Coordinates of C-alpha atoms in Angstrom, one line a residue:
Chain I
X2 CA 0.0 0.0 0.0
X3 CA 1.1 3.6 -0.7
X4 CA 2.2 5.4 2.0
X5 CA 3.8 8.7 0.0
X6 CA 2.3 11.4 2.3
X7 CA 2.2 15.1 0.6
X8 CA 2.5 17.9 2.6
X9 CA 1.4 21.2 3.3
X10 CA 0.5 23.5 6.3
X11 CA -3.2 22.1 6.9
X12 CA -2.0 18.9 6.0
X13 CA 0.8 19.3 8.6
X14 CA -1.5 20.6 11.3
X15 CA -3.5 17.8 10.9
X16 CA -0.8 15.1 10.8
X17 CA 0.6 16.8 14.1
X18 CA -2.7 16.9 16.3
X19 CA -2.2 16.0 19.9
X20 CA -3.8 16.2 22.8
X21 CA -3.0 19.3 25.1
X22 CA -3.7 19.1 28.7
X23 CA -1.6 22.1 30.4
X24 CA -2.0 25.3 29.0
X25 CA -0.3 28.3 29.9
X26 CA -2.4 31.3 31.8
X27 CA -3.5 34.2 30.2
X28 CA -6.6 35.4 27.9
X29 CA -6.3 34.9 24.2
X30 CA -7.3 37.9 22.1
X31 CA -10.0 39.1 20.7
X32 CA -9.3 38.0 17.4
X33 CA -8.5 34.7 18.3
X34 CA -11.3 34.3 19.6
X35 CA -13.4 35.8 16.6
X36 CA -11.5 33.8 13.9
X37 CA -12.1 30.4 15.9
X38 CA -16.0 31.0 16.3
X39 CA -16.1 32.0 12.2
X40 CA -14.2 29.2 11.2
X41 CA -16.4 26.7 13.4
X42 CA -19.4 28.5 11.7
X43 CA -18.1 27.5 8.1
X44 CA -18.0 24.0 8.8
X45 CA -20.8 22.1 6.7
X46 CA -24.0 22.0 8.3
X47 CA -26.8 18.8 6.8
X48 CA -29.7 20.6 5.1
X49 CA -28.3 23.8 6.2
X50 CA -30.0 23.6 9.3
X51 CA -27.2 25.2 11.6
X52 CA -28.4 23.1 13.9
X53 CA -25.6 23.8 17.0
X54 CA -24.8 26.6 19.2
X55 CA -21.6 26.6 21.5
X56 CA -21.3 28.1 24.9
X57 CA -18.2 30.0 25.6
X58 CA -17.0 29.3 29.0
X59 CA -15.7 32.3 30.9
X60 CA -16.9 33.3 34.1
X61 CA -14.2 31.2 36.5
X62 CA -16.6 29.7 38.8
X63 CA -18.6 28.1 35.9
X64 CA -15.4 26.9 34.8
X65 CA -14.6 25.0 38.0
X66 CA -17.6 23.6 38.0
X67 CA -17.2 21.7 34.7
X68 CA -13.5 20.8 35.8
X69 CA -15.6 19.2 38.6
X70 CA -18.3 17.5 36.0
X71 CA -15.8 16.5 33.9
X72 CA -13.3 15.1 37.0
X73 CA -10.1 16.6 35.4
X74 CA -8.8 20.0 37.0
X75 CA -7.2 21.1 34.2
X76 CA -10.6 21.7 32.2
X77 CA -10.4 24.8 34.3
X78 CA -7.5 26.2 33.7
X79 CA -7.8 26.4 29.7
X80 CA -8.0 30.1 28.6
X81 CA -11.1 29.1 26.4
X82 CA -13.5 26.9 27.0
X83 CA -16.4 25.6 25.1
X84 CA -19.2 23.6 25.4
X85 CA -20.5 22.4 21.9
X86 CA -24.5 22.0 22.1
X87 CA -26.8 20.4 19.6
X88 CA -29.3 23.0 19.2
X89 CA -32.8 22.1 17.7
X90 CA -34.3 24.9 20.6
X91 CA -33.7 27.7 18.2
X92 CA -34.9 26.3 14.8
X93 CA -38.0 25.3 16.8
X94 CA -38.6 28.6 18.0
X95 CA -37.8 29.7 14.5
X96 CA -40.7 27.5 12.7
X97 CA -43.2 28.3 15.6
X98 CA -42.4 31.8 14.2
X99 CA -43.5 30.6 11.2
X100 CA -46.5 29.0 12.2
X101 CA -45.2 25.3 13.2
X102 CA -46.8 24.0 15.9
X103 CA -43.7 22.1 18.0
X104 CA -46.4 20.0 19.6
X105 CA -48.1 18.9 16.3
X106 CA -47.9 15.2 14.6
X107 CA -45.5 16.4 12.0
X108 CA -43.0 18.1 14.0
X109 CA -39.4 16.2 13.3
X110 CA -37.1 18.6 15.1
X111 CA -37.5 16.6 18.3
X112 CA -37.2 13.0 17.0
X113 CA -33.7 10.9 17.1
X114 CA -32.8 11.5 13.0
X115 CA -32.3 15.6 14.2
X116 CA -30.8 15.1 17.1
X117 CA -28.1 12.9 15.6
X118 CA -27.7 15.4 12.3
X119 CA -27.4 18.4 15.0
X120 CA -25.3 16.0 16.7
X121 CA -23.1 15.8 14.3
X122 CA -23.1 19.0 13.1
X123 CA -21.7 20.5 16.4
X124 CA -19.2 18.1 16.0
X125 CA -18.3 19.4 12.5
X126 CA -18.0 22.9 14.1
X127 CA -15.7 22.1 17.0
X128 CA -13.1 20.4 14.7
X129 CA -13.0 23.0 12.4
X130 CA -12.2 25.2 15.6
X131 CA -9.8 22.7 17.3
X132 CA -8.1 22.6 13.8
X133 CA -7.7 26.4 13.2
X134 CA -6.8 26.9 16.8
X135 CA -4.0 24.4 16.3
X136 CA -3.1 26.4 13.3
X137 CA -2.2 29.4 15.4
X138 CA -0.2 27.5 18.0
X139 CA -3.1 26.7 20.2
X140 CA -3.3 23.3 21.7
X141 CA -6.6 21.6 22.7
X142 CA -8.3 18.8 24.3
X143 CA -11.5 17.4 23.6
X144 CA -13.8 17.2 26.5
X145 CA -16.1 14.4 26.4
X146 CA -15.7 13.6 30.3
X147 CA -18.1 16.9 30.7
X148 CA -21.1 14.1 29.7
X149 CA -20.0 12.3 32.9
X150 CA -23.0 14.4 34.4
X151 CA -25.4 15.7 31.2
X152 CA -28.0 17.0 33.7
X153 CA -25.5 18.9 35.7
X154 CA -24.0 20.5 32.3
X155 CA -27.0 21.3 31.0
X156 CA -28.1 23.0 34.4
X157 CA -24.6 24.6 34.5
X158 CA -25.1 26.5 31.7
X159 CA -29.0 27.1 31.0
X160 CA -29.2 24.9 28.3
X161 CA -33.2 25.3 27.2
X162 CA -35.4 22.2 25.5
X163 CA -34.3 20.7 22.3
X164 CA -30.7 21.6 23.2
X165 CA -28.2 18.8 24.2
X166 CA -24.4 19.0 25.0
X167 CA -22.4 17.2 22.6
X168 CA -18.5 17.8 23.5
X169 CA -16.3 20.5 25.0
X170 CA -13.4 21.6 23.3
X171 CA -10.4 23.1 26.1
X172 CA -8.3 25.8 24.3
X173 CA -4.8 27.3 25.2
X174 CA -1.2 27.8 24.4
X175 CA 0.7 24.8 25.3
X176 CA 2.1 23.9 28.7
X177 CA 3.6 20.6 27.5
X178 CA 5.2 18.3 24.9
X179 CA 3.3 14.9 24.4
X180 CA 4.2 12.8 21.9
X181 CA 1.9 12.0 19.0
X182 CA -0.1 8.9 20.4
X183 CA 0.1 5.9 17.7
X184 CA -2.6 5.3 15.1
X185 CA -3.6 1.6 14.3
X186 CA -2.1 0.4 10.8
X187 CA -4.5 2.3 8.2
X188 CA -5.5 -1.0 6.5
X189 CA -7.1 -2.0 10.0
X190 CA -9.7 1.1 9.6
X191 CA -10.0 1.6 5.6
X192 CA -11.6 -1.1 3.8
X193 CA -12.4 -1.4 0.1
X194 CA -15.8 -2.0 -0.9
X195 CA -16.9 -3.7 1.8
X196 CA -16.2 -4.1 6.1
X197 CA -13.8 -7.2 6.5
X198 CA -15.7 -10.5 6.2
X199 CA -13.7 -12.0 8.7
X200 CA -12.0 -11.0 12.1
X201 CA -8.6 -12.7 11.3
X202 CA -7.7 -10.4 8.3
X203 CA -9.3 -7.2 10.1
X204 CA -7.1 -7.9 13.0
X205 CA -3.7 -9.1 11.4
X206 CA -1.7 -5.9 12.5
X207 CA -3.2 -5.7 16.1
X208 CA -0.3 -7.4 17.4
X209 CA 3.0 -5.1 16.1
X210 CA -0.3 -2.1 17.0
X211 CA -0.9 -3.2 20.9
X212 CA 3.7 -3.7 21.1
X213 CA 3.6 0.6 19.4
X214 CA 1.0 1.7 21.6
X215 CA 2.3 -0.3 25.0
X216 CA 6.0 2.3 24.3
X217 CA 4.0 5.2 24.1
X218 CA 4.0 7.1 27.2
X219 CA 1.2 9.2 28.1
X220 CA 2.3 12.5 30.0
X221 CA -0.4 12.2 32.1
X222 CA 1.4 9.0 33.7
X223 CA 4.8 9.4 32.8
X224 CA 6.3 6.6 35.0
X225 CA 5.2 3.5 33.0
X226 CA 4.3 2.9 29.6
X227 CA 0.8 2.7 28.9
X228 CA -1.1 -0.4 28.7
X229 CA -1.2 -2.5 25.3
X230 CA -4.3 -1.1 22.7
X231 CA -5.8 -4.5 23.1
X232 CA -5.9 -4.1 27.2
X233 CA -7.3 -0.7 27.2
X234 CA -10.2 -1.9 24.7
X235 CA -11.1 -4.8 26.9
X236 CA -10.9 -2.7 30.2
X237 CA -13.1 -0.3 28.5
X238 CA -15.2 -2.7 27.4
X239 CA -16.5 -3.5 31.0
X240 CA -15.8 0.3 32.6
X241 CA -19.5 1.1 33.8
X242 CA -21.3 3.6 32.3
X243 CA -22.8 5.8 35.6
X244 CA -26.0 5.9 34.2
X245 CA -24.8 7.7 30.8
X246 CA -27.6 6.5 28.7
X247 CA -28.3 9.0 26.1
X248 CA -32.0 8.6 25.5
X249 CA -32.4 9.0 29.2
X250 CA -30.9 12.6 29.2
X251 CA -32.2 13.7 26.1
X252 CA -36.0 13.0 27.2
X253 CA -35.2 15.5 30.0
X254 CA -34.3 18.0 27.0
X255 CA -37.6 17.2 25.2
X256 CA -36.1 14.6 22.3
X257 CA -38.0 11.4 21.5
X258 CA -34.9 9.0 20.7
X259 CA -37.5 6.0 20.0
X260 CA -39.3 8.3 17.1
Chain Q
X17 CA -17.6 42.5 19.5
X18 CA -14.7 42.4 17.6
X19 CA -14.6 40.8 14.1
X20 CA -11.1 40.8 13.3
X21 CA -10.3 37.7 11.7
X22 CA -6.3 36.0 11.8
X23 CA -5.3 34.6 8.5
X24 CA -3.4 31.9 7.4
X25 CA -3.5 28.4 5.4
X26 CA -5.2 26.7 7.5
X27 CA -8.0 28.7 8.2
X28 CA -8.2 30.2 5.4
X29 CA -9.1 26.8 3.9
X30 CA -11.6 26.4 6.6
X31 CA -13.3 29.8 6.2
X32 CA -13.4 29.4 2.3
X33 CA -15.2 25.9 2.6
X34 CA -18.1 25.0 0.3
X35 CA -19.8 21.9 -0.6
X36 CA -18.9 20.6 -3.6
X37 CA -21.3 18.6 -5.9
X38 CA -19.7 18.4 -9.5
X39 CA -16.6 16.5 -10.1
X40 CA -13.9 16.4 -12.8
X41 CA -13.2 12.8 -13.7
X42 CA -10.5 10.7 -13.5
X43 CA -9.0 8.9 -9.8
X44 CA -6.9 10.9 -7.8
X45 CA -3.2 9.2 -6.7
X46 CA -2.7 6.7 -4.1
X47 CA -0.9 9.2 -2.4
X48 CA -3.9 11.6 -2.2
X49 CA -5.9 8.6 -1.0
X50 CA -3.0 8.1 1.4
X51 CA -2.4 11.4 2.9
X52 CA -5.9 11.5 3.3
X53 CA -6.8 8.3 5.2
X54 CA -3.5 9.5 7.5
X55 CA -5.0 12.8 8.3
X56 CA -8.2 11.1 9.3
X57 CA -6.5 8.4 11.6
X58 CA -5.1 11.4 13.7
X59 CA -8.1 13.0 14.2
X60 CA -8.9 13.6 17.9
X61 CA -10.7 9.8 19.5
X62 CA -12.6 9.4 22.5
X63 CA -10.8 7.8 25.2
X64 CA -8.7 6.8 22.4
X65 CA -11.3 3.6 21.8
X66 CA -10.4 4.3 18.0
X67 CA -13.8 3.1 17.6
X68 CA -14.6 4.2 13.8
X69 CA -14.0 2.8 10.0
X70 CA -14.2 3.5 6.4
X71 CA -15.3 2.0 3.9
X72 CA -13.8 3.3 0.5
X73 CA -16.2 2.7 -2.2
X74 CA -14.1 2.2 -5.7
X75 CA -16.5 -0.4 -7.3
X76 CA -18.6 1.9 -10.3
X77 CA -22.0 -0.6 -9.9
X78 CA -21.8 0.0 -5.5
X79 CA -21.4 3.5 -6.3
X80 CA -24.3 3.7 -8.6
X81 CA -26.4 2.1 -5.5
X82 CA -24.8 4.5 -2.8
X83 CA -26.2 7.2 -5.1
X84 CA -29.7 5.3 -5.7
X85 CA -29.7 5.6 -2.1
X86 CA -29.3 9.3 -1.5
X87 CA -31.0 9.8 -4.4
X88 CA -27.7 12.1 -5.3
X89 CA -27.0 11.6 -9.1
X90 CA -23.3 13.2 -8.2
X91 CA -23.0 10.8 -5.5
X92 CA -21.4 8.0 -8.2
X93 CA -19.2 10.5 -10.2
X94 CA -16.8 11.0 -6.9
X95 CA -13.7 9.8 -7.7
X96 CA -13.2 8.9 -3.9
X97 CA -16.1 8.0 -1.9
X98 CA -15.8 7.3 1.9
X99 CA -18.2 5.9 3.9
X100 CA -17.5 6.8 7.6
X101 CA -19.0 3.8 10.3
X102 CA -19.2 4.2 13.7
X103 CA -17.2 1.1 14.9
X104 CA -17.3 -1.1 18.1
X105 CA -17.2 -4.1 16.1
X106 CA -13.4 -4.1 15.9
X107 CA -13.1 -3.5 19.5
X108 CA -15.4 -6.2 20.6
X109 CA -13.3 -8.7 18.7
X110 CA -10.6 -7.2 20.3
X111 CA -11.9 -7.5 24.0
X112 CA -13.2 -11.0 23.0
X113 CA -9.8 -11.9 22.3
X114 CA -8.5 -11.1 25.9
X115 CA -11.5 -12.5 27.4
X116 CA -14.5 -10.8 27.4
X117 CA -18.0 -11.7 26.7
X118 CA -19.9 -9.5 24.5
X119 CA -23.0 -11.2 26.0
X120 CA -22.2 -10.5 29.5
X121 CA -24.0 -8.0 31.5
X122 CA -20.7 -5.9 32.3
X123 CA -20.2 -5.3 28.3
X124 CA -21.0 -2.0 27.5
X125 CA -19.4 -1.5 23.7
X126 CA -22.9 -2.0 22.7
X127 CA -24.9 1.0 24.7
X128 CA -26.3 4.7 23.9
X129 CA -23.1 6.0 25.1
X130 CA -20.1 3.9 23.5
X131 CA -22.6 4.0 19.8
X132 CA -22.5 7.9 20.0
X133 CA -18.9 8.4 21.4
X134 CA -17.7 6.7 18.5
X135 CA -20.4 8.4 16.1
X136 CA -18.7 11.7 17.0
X137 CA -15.7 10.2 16.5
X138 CA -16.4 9.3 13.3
X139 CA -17.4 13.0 12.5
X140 CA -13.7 13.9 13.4
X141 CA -11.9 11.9 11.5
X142 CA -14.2 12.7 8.6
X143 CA -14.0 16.6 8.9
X144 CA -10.0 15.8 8.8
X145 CA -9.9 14.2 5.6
X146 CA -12.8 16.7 4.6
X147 CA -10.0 19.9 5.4
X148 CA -7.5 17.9 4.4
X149 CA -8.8 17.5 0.8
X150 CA -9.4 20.5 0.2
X151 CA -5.9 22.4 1.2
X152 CA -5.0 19.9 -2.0
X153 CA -6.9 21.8 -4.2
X154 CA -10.3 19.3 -4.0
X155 CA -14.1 19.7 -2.9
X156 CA -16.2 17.2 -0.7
X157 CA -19.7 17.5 -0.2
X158 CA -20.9 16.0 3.0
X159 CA -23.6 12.9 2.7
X160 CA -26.2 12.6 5.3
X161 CA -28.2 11.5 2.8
X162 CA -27.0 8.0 2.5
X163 CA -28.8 7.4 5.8
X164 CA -31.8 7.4 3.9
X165 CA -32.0 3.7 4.1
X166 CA -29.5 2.5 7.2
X167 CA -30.6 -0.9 6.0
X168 CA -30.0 -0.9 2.7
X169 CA -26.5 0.9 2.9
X170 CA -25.1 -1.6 5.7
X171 CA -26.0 -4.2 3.3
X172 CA -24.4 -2.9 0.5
X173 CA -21.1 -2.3 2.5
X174 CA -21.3 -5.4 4.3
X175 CA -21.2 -3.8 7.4
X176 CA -21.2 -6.2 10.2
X177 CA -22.8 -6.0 13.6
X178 CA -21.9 -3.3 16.4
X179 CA -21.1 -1.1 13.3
X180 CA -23.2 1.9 12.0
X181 CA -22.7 4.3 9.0
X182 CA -22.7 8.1 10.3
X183 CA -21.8 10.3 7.3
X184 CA -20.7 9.5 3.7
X185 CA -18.0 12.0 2.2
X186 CA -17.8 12.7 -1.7
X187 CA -14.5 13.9 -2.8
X188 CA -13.0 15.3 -6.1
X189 CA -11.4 17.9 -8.0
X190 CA -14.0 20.9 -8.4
X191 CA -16.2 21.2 -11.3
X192 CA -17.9 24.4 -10.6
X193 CA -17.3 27.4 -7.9
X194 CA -20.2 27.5 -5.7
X195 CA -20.5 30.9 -3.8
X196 CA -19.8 30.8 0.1
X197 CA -23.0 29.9 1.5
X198 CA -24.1 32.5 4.6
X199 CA -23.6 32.0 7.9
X200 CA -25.9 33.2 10.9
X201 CA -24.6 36.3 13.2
X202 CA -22.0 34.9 15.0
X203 CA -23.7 35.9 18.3
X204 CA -27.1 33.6 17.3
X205 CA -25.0 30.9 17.7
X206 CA -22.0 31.8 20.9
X207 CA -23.4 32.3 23.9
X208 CA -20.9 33.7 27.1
X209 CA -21.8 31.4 30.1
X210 CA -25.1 30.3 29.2
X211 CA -28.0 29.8 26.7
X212 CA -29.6 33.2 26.0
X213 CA -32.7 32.8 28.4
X214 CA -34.7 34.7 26.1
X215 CA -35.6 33.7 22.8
X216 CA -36.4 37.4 21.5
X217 CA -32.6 38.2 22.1
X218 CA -31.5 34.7 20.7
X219 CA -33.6 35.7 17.6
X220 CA -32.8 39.3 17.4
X221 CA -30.3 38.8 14.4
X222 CA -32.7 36.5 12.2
X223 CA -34.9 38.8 10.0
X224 CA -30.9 40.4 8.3
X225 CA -29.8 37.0 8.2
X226 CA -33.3 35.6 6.2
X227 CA -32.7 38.6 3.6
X228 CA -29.1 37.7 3.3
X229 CA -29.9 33.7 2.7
X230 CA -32.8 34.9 0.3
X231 CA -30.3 36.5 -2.0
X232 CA -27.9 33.7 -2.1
X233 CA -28.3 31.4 -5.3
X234 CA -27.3 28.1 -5.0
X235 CA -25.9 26.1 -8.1
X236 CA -28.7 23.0 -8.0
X237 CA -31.5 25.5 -8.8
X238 CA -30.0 28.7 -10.1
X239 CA -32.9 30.7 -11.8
X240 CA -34.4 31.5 -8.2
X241 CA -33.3 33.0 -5.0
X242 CA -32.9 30.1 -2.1
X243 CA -35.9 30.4 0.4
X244 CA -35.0 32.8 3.5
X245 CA -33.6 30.3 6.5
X246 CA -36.6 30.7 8.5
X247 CA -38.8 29.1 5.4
X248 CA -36.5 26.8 5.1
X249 CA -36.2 25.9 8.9
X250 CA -40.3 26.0 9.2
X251 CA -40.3 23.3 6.7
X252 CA -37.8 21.2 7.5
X253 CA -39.2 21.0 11.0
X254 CA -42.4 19.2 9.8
X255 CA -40.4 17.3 6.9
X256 CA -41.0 13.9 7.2
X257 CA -38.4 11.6 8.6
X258 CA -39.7 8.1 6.8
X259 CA -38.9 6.1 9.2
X260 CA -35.6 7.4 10.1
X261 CA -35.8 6.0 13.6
X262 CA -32.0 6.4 14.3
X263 CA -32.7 3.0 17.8
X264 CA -34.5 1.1 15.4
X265 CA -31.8 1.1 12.8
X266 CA -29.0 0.4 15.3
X267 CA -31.1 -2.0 16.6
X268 CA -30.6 -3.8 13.8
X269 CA -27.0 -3.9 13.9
X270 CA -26.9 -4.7 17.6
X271 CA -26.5 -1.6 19.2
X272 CA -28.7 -0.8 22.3
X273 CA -29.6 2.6 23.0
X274 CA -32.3 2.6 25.7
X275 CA -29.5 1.5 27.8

């Protein structure tokens, strides 16, 4: 297989994403600031529904409490901070504008299909801003742990019905050096035509994969190297879930996931 | 607020992003294909479960049926076609290999959370190759549309159980210069600290931003204005979904998502 990589400076920002998880203190401008939030708001949007807002994360105290939501303290100490929000609550009060009733039979903006388009169209938007933010020698960190506690996010920051949080994106100038974490082999997650009929040939590189990743040592834990991929998968496949069901927390925000 | 926008490669590819729908033929190199699958791998992952694949669709007849399904002519004429799946598949086989039993009650690789963990990120890695592509000089267009028919599309990649398609992504040189498509006021969709409380102020940008979409032409249907966004909001919200029942679907490829 081909592996002639061409370069150039997006290309380069992508290839050299890592995670950032210390950032030093101080505000970022203005203009950092603005070009971020434009760029996130050029990413492609299905059916042009803009269906996301973002919550910019300033007031200190709010911060702190989504270090504590999320269990990692260094969620407050990123100069930006943003919570990416699936957002059918304003193009619901926009129909009902427009006459739509939000309670009627054909209403759609509450069933599972638009919550998993606005879904992924917030996530669209925050990697268009983690990339561009990279791109001016920003570092970030993807936030997922903030849905530890959905109800306690979305009271956190006011989040209406028909709004959902999706993932929080921590923004600063680097603190640290990690090394860029391994990638599987890129035949083990591109197929041709068709998914892998059988589990022997889709797994044939795991081995030299779980021996790369289990060098790798993760900053966070710098005294050993980190477990094989193949542990961490299985441990994860049995770490409970603390009651993160989805469908559960998005009835509270008024979606029907089972229409 | 401040509007000044930083420029450079990066985000200037990102601010100048626009679907693309017409292709010029011919395959692009392997080391396109390869740079491409690369910058995708390195997207950000949750928990670093790696838990997304892609199917690239090469074969002209499973084209033709890709596009059947979307009911997108331009879908087959892509010289690359991706087909991004959210993937615990490849973990479970990688857990059942050190031991764990899918059917056991601890197993949670098949739950709401772990199915939209790795749906986001799938979205990441697409939106790589997506900025990627075009810093080469190429235009992608986006395809939720493939998920017209779950069913039909998981047969036609083969796509085995614990696996779910999440976005399809058409790539190609350009064959014709869309204009940038609007974007909302920038402060309908950032909010500092919380969710506007009020929908009058969360709204107070709309009727500029309805005349602004109203004089934008798109390319599929150039001899009329596009309808202002709030027309085409109030209709979207009562379009119907035919039976795009996102549980029921991943249902039927083993995913639970009422727990």
């Amino acid at each position: 297989m081909n592996e002639q990589i061409i370069h150039n400076p997006v290309i380069d920002t992508l290839l050299d994403r890592r995670s950032i998880r210390a950032f030093k203190p101080g505000p970022l401008g203005d203009d950092v600031v603005a070009t971020l939030e434009r760029v996130a708001q050029q990413a492609p949007s299905s059916q042009y529904l803009n269906d996301w807002s973002a919550i910019r994360v300033a007031d200190p105290a709010l911060k702190e409490r989504l270090a504590a939501i999320g269990g990692q303290p260094y969620i407050a100490t990123a100069p930006l901070l943003y919570v990416f929000v699936a957002d059918e609550h304003r193009n619901t009060a926009i129909a009902a504008a427009k006459g739509v009733d939000p309670a009627g039979d054909a209403f759609t903006l509450d069933g599972s299909y638009r919550f998993s388009q606005a879904q992924n169209d917030a996530v669209l938007a925050l990697h268009a801003m983690e990339t561009a933010a990279y791109s001016l020698g920003l570092g970030c960190v993807v936030l997922g742990s903030l849905l530890n506690d959905v109800d306690g996010l979305v009271d956190a920051l006011g989040l209406p019905a028909l709004t959902y949080p999706v993932l929080g994106l921590a923004i600063g100038e680097p603190d640290q050096e990690p090394a860029l974490k391994p990638r599987m082999p890129r035949t083990m997650q591109f197929f041709e035509d068709a998914y892998p009929a059988d589990d022997a040939s889709l797994l044939a590189g795991l081995p030299a994969f779980d021996e790369e990743v289990h060098r790798y040592y993760d900053l966070r834990n710098t005294d050993r190297p980190v477990d094989a991929f193949s542990d961490q998968i299985a441990a994860n496949a049995v770490a409970p879930m603390n009651g993160r069901v989805v469908r559960d927390s998005a009835a509270r925000q008024g979606f029907h996931l089972d229409r």
